[in-house]
Amino acid sequence: MVLQEPAGAPSPLTAAGGVGDAAAEVQLSRLRWAVLLLFSSYSLCNAFQWIQYGSINNVFTRFYGVSAFAIDWLSMSYMLIYIPLLFPVAWLLDKRGLRLIALAGSALNAMGAWVKLGSLKPHLFPVTVLGQVICGLAQVFILGMPSRIASVWFGSQEVSTACSIAVFGNQLGIAVGFLVPPVLIPNVEDVEKLAYHISIMFFMTAGVASALFILVIIVFKEKPPNPPSRAQALIQSRPAAEYSYVQSILRLLRNANFLLLMVTYGLNVGCFYALSTLLNRMVIHHYPGEEVNAGRIGLTIILSGMAGALISGIWLDKTKTYKQTTLVVYIMSLVGMIVYTFTLSLDHLWVVFVTAGLLGFFMTGYLPLGFEFAAELTYPESEGTSSGLLNVSAQIFGIALTISQGQIMDRFGTKAGNLLLCSVLFLGTIMTAFIKADLRRQQANLENEQTKVLPEAYTNPIVLEESRL
């Protein structure tokens, strides 16, 4: 677990201003798994609150007496809020670190959950909007964290897996958001009974969110005592005066490969957001009265996607084939979307479960791939900034595609709406093929491993001879 430089006099490379000091000690902290689990848990709670309205759109439409589009906006509010607030929060992440961002995100998540408890009457829709907006603010402090936590806390051989697990929390929250609301809130006519069932869900959510906030205060630390990888050691050894947040963003926006990835990530995840928001409306249109199964189909999409994300993360840690893996997963997302589009209306619900699972395995499994590929393409820039820009792209495309698909579904049917997503994924696949695999973080780790061996070679002719060979 510990890698240390040889004791004794400084090596010629270190004396010459090399990276020996920066990479003097690399050590993995046991606390890293607790930090990761805690982050995943409050991310889960926040994601649950994102989709809890959309998964039973028809029920909340009747309870509050508003249009289906108004309920759709409760989900889209998350996307809209994220766009203007990314840069201030990313700046805070760079200047104040992980702990402050974790505290803010978990606190706002709990606050939004408690505000929603004041919206248990049909005329109090504005209160539930306020609670959802506060939860949307919390999401700004959450979405850009997975790759940053993975890099700051985990070693080079487990960083992609850690990022996948961090994304797991968000995806599992969406899965629970599809599964639990249809079960807790039956589609009954009596408004008082409906309010009672809604209150149960809101109380449970507020209790869990508050407990997680308390745990963040107690457990969540800024960073481990020692850097977990040589790439992270180099970043931590860089003088603060050398780093400029504005210059970092400008460098990212001049990185052609990252810009291509930012657009393709936005297209893919935007399709996922649109599909998740409108899933209840799609399924109910073809299978009336199947609210519970609509939620289960959403659950199937997310659970299969979590499996895809975990497999992708492990594969990346083993092979480092970021470009090839991302392209294959993108192509299969397109294939899954096409199959789902043409099987939704076959009047066989079990077929929809199968095709939705296939789609979710690749489309949802793509999320951590994008984060990790971006971290490779943009090293040594902050992972929070690169992830934030990816998420801004996803929110913009998510809003545009949700509104567009919803309007197309209302006028031309669900198949036409899903064909829009197929076209978008086809465009994203073509663009992904043009991204070059400039793996800068991997190269930094390799170069620092070499500089660790070379100083020993000065006193060990055998090692020097082997390195020449």
PDB file of N, CA and C in Angstrom, residues 30 53 69 87 102 167 296 299 333 337 349 425 427:
ATOM      1  N   ARG A  30      -7.593   3.897   4.283  1.00  0.00           N
ATOM      2  CA  ARG A  30      -8.741   3.010   4.495  1.00  0.00           C
ATOM      3  C   ARG A  30     -10.057   3.782   4.525  1.00  0.00           C
ATOM      4  N   TYR A  53     -41.350  12.761  -8.811  1.00  0.00           N
ATOM      5  CA  TYR A  53     -42.575  13.288  -9.411  1.00  0.00           C
ATOM      6  C   TYR A  53     -42.822  12.683 -10.795  1.00  0.00           C
ATOM      7  N   PHE A  69     -46.987  18.829 -18.347  1.00  0.00           N
ATOM      8  CA  PHE A  69     -45.777  19.601 -18.657  1.00  0.00           C
ATOM      9  C   PHE A  69     -45.246  20.300 -17.402  1.00  0.00           C
ATOM     10  N   PHE A  87     -20.247  27.151 -12.679  1.00  0.00           N
ATOM     11  CA  PHE A  87     -18.941  27.793 -12.534  1.00  0.00           C
ATOM     12  C   PHE A  87     -18.690  28.316 -11.122  1.00  0.00           C
ATOM     13  N   ALA A 102     -19.329  18.950  -0.103  1.00  0.00           N
ATOM     14  CA  ALA A 102     -20.139  17.843   0.425  1.00  0.00           C
ATOM     15  C   ALA A 102     -21.128  18.335   1.479  1.00  0.00           C
ATOM     16  N   VAL A 167     -20.800   7.196  -9.193  1.00  0.00           N
ATOM     17  CA  VAL A 167     -21.947   7.448 -10.076  1.00  0.00           C
ATOM     18  C   VAL A 167     -23.099   6.509  -9.728  1.00  0.00           C
ATOM     19  N   ARG A 296     -41.266   0.076 -12.642  1.00  0.00           N
ATOM     20  CA  ARG A 296     -40.370  -1.076 -12.685  1.00  0.00           C
ATOM     21  C   ARG A 296     -39.524  -1.093 -13.955  1.00  0.00           C
ATOM     22  N   LEU A 299     -36.816   1.207 -13.226  1.00  0.00           N
ATOM     23  CA  LEU A 299     -35.881   0.510 -12.339  1.00  0.00           C
ATOM     24  C   LEU A 299     -34.985  -0.431 -13.129  1.00  0.00           C
ATOM     25  N   SER A 333     -25.564   1.928 -27.206  1.00  0.00           N
ATOM     26  CA  SER A 333     -26.661   2.774 -26.725  1.00  0.00           C
ATOM     27  C   SER A 333     -27.615   3.093 -27.874  1.00  0.00           C
ATOM     28  N   MET A 337     -31.502   1.925 -28.171  1.00  0.00           N
ATOM     29  CA  MET A 337     -32.574   2.900 -28.345  1.00  0.00           C
ATOM     30  C   MET A 337     -33.453   2.538 -29.538  1.00  0.00           C
ATOM     31  N   LEU A 349     -45.693  -6.396 -22.526  1.00  0.00           N
ATOM     32  CA  LEU A 349     -44.952  -5.613 -21.534  1.00  0.00           C
ATOM     33  C   LEU A 349     -43.606  -6.247 -21.213  1.00  0.00           C
ATOM     34  N   LEU A 425     -28.506  10.114 -30.862  1.00  0.00           N
ATOM     35  CA  LEU A 425     -27.465   9.152 -30.509  1.00  0.00           C
ATOM     36  C   LEU A 425     -26.621   8.768 -31.724  1.00  0.00           C
ATOM     37  N   LEU A 427     -25.834  10.819 -34.184  1.00  0.00           N
ATOM     38  CA  LEU A 427     -24.915  11.948 -34.329  1.00  0.00           C
ATOM     39  C   LEU A 427     -23.792  11.866 -33.296  1.00  0.00           C
TER      40      LEU A 427
END
